[in-house]
Amino acid sequence: MCSFNENDYADSPRNVIALSTTTGTRLNAIWKRKTDRWYIVEEGNERNPNNVVDILTPRQFQEAIENGKYFFKW
């Protein structure tokens, strides 16, 4: 399993992951268990649903990371 899926519950992903783009935009990926989706939002706008950049399934999220659309922010 990828490291972004590791947390206290082995079968569920972390709730929030810091990301960035090639242009340097800072983002957060927020896992919503009710919808089984990752919500990609601009950093600092996590509580404002109008600033959602992308909504991805777990597979789409993995592909976006693998294809370089989003990068893990260290």
Short mmCIF file of N, CA and C in Angstrom, two decimals:
data_model
loop_
_atom_site.label_atom_id
_atom_site.label_comp_id
_atom_site.label_asym_id
_atom_site.label_seq_id
_atom_site.Cartn_x
_atom_site.Cartn_y
_atom_site.Cartn_z
N MET A 1 0.82 -1.19 0.00
CA MET A 1 0.00 0.00 0.00
C MET A 1 0.86 1.24 0.00
N CYS A 2 0.39 2.31 -0.63
CA CYS A 2 1.12 3.57 -0.67
C CYS A 2 1.11 4.23 0.69
N SER A 3 2.11 5.07 0.93
CA SER A 3 2.23 5.71 2.23
C SER A 3 1.07 6.67 2.52
N PHE A 4 0.42 7.21 1.49
CA PHE A 4 -0.69 8.12 1.76
C PHE A 4 -1.92 7.40 2.27
N ASN A 5 -1.90 6.08 2.26
CA ASN A 5 -3.01 5.32 2.81
C ASN A 5 -2.76 4.82 4.22
N GLU A 6 -1.64 5.17 4.80
CA GLU A 6 -1.31 4.66 6.12
C GLU A 6 -1.78 5.62 7.20
N ASN A 7 -2.45 5.10 8.19
CA ASN A 7 -2.85 5.87 9.36
C ASN A 7 -3.22 4.89 10.48
N ASP A 8 -3.93 5.38 11.47
CA ASP A 8 -4.31 4.53 12.59
C ASP A 8 -5.22 3.38 12.18
N TYR A 9 -5.97 3.57 11.12
CA TYR A 9 -6.88 2.55 10.62
C TYR A 9 -6.29 2.01 9.33
N ALA A 10 -5.82 0.80 9.34
CA ALA A 10 -5.07 0.25 8.22
C ALA A 10 -5.88 0.18 6.93
N ASP A 11 -7.20 0.16 7.02
CA ASP A 11 -8.01 0.01 5.82
C ASP A 11 -8.58 1.33 5.31
N SER A 12 -8.21 2.47 5.88
CA SER A 12 -8.72 3.74 5.39
C SER A 12 -7.60 4.76 5.28
N PRO A 13 -7.70 5.68 4.32
CA PRO A 13 -6.64 6.67 4.10
C PRO A 13 -6.62 7.76 5.17
N ARG A 14 -5.55 8.53 5.20
CA ARG A 14 -5.47 9.68 6.08
C ARG A 14 -6.58 10.65 5.74
N ASN A 15 -6.93 11.52 6.67
CA ASN A 15 -8.00 12.47 6.41
C ASN A 15 -7.56 13.68 5.60
N VAL A 16 -6.31 14.16 5.82
CA VAL A 16 -5.81 15.33 5.10
C VAL A 16 -4.37 15.08 4.69
N ILE A 17 -4.05 15.41 3.43
CA ILE A 17 -2.70 15.27 2.90
C ILE A 17 -2.32 16.58 2.23
N ALA A 18 -1.15 17.10 2.56
CA ALA A 18 -0.64 18.33 1.93
C ALA A 18 -0.09 17.99 0.56
N LEU A 19 -0.51 18.76 -0.45
CA LEU A 19 -0.09 18.56 -1.83
C LEU A 19 0.39 19.87 -2.42
N SER A 20 1.02 19.79 -3.58
CA SER A 20 1.34 20.98 -4.37
C SER A 20 1.25 20.60 -5.83
N THR A 21 1.32 21.62 -6.69
CA THR A 21 1.30 21.40 -8.13
C THR A 21 2.64 21.83 -8.71
N THR A 22 2.83 21.61 -10.00
CA THR A 22 4.07 22.02 -10.64
C THR A 22 4.24 23.53 -10.62
N THR A 23 3.15 24.27 -10.53
CA THR A 23 3.23 25.73 -10.48
C THR A 23 3.45 26.24 -9.06
N GLY A 24 3.49 25.34 -8.09
CA GLY A 24 3.75 25.73 -6.71
C GLY A 24 2.51 26.03 -5.89
N THR A 25 1.34 25.78 -6.44
CA THR A 25 0.09 26.00 -5.70
C THR A 25 0.02 24.99 -4.56
N ARG A 26 -0.27 25.48 -3.38
CA ARG A 26 -0.39 24.60 -2.21
C ARG A 26 -1.84 24.16 -2.06
N LEU A 27 -1.99 22.85 -1.91
CA LEU A 27 -3.32 22.25 -1.83
C LEU A 27 -3.38 21.29 -0.66
N ASN A 28 -4.59 20.95 -0.28
CA ASN A 28 -4.83 19.88 0.69
C ASN A 28 -5.83 18.91 0.09
N ALA A 29 -5.54 17.63 0.23
CA ALA A 29 -6.47 16.59 -0.18
C ALA A 29 -7.19 16.14 1.09
N ILE A 30 -8.51 16.22 1.08
CA ILE A 30 -9.31 15.88 2.24
C ILE A 30 -10.16 14.67 1.90
N TRP A 31 -10.03 13.62 2.70
CA TRP A 31 -10.79 12.40 2.49
C TRP A 31 -12.15 12.52 3.17
N LYS A 32 -13.21 12.31 2.40
CA LYS A 32 -14.58 12.30 2.93
C LYS A 32 -15.10 10.87 2.85
N ARG A 33 -15.16 10.22 3.99
CA ARG A 33 -15.56 8.81 4.04
C ARG A 33 -16.99 8.59 3.57
N LYS A 34 -17.88 9.54 3.86
CA LYS A 34 -19.29 9.36 3.46
C LYS A 34 -19.45 9.21 1.95
N THR A 35 -18.64 9.94 1.19
CA THR A 35 -18.74 9.90 -0.26
C THR A 35 -17.65 9.07 -0.91
N ASP A 36 -16.69 8.59 -0.10
CA ASP A 36 -15.54 7.84 -0.62
C ASP A 36 -14.82 8.61 -1.71
N ARG A 37 -14.55 9.87 -1.44
CA ARG A 37 -13.89 10.76 -2.40
C ARG A 37 -12.83 11.60 -1.73
N TRP A 38 -11.82 11.98 -2.52
CA TRP A 38 -10.81 12.96 -2.11
C TRP A 38 -11.25 14.32 -2.65
N TYR A 39 -11.32 15.31 -1.78
CA TYR A 39 -11.62 16.68 -2.18
C TYR A 39 -10.32 17.47 -2.15
N ILE A 40 -9.92 18.00 -3.29
CA ILE A 40 -8.69 18.77 -3.40
C ILE A 40 -9.07 20.25 -3.28
N VAL A 41 -8.54 20.91 -2.26
CA VAL A 41 -8.87 22.32 -2.01
C VAL A 41 -7.58 23.12 -1.85
N GLU A 42 -7.67 24.42 -2.12
CA GLU A 42 -6.52 25.29 -1.90
C GLU A 42 -6.22 25.36 -0.42
N GLU A 43 -4.94 25.37 -0.08
CA GLU A 43 -4.53 25.43 1.32
C GLU A 43 -5.10 26.68 1.97
N GLY A 44 -5.69 26.53 3.15
CA GLY A 44 -6.29 27.64 3.86
C GLY A 44 -7.78 27.78 3.61
N ASN A 45 -8.31 27.05 2.64
CA ASN A 45 -9.74 27.14 2.29
C ASN A 45 -10.46 25.82 2.53
N GLU A 46 -9.99 25.05 3.50
CA GLU A 46 -10.54 23.72 3.73
C GLU A 46 -12.00 23.74 4.14
N ARG A 47 -12.45 24.79 4.78
CA ARG A 47 -13.83 24.84 5.27
C ARG A 47 -14.80 25.50 4.29
N ASN A 48 -14.29 25.99 3.17
CA ASN A 48 -15.13 26.66 2.19
C ASN A 48 -15.37 25.73 1.01
N PRO A 49 -16.54 25.13 0.91
CA PRO A 49 -16.81 24.17 -0.17
C PRO A 49 -16.80 24.78 -1.56
N ASN A 50 -16.83 26.10 -1.67
CA ASN A 50 -16.82 26.75 -2.98
C ASN A 50 -15.43 26.75 -3.61
N ASN A 51 -14.39 26.44 -2.84
CA ASN A 51 -13.03 26.46 -3.35
C ASN A 51 -12.47 25.07 -3.64
N VAL A 52 -13.33 24.13 -3.96
CA VAL A 52 -12.88 22.77 -4.29
C VAL A 52 -12.28 22.80 -5.70
N VAL A 53 -11.05 22.34 -5.80
CA VAL A 53 -10.34 22.32 -7.07
C VAL A 53 -10.67 21.05 -7.85
N ASP A 54 -10.80 19.93 -7.14
CA ASP A 54 -11.00 18.64 -7.78
C ASP A 54 -11.66 17.68 -6.80
N ILE A 55 -12.44 16.74 -7.31
CA ILE A 55 -13.03 15.67 -6.52
C ILE A 55 -12.65 14.37 -7.20
N LEU A 56 -11.97 13.50 -6.45
CA LEU A 56 -11.42 12.28 -7.05
C LEU A 56 -11.78 11.03 -6.27
N THR A 57 -11.96 9.94 -6.99
CA THR A 57 -12.09 8.64 -6.35
C THR A 57 -10.69 8.23 -5.87
N PRO A 58 -10.59 7.22 -5.01
CA PRO A 58 -9.26 6.78 -4.58
C PRO A 58 -8.34 6.41 -5.75
N ARG A 59 -8.87 5.74 -6.74
CA ARG A 59 -8.06 5.36 -7.91
C ARG A 59 -7.63 6.60 -8.70
N GLN A 60 -8.54 7.55 -8.91
CA GLN A 60 -8.20 8.77 -9.62
C GLN A 60 -7.14 9.57 -8.87
N PHE A 61 -7.24 9.57 -7.52
CA PHE A 61 -6.26 10.27 -6.70
C PHE A 61 -4.89 9.63 -6.89
N GLN A 62 -4.83 8.33 -6.84
CA GLN A 62 -3.56 7.61 -7.03
C GLN A 62 -2.98 7.91 -8.41
N GLU A 63 -3.81 7.90 -9.45
CA GLU A 63 -3.34 8.19 -10.80
C GLU A 63 -2.85 9.63 -10.92
N ALA A 64 -3.52 10.58 -10.26
CA ALA A 64 -3.10 11.98 -10.31
C ALA A 64 -1.71 12.15 -9.68
N ILE A 65 -1.43 11.41 -8.61
CA ILE A 65 -0.11 11.45 -7.98
C ILE A 65 0.92 10.79 -8.89
N GLU A 66 0.60 9.62 -9.41
CA GLU A 66 1.53 8.88 -10.27
C GLU A 66 1.84 9.63 -11.55
N ASN A 67 0.87 10.35 -12.11
CA ASN A 67 1.05 11.07 -13.37
C ASN A 67 1.60 12.48 -13.20
N GLY A 68 1.82 12.90 -11.96
CA GLY A 68 2.44 14.21 -11.72
C GLY A 68 1.49 15.39 -11.71
N LYS A 69 0.19 15.13 -11.66
CA LYS A 69 -0.76 16.24 -11.56
C LYS A 69 -0.63 16.93 -10.20
N TYR A 70 -0.47 16.13 -9.15
CA TYR A 70 -0.25 16.62 -7.78
C TYR A 70 0.98 15.93 -7.20
N PHE A 71 1.66 16.65 -6.30
CA PHE A 71 2.84 16.13 -5.63
C PHE A 71 2.63 16.22 -4.13
N PHE A 72 3.21 15.26 -3.39
CA PHE A 72 3.16 15.34 -1.94
C PHE A 72 4.05 16.49 -1.49
N LYS A 73 3.55 17.30 -0.60
CA LYS A 73 4.32 18.43 -0.07
C LYS A 73 5.03 17.97 1.19
N TRP A 74 6.33 18.11 1.23
CA TRP A 74 7.12 17.66 2.38
C TRP A 74 7.49 18.79 3.25
#
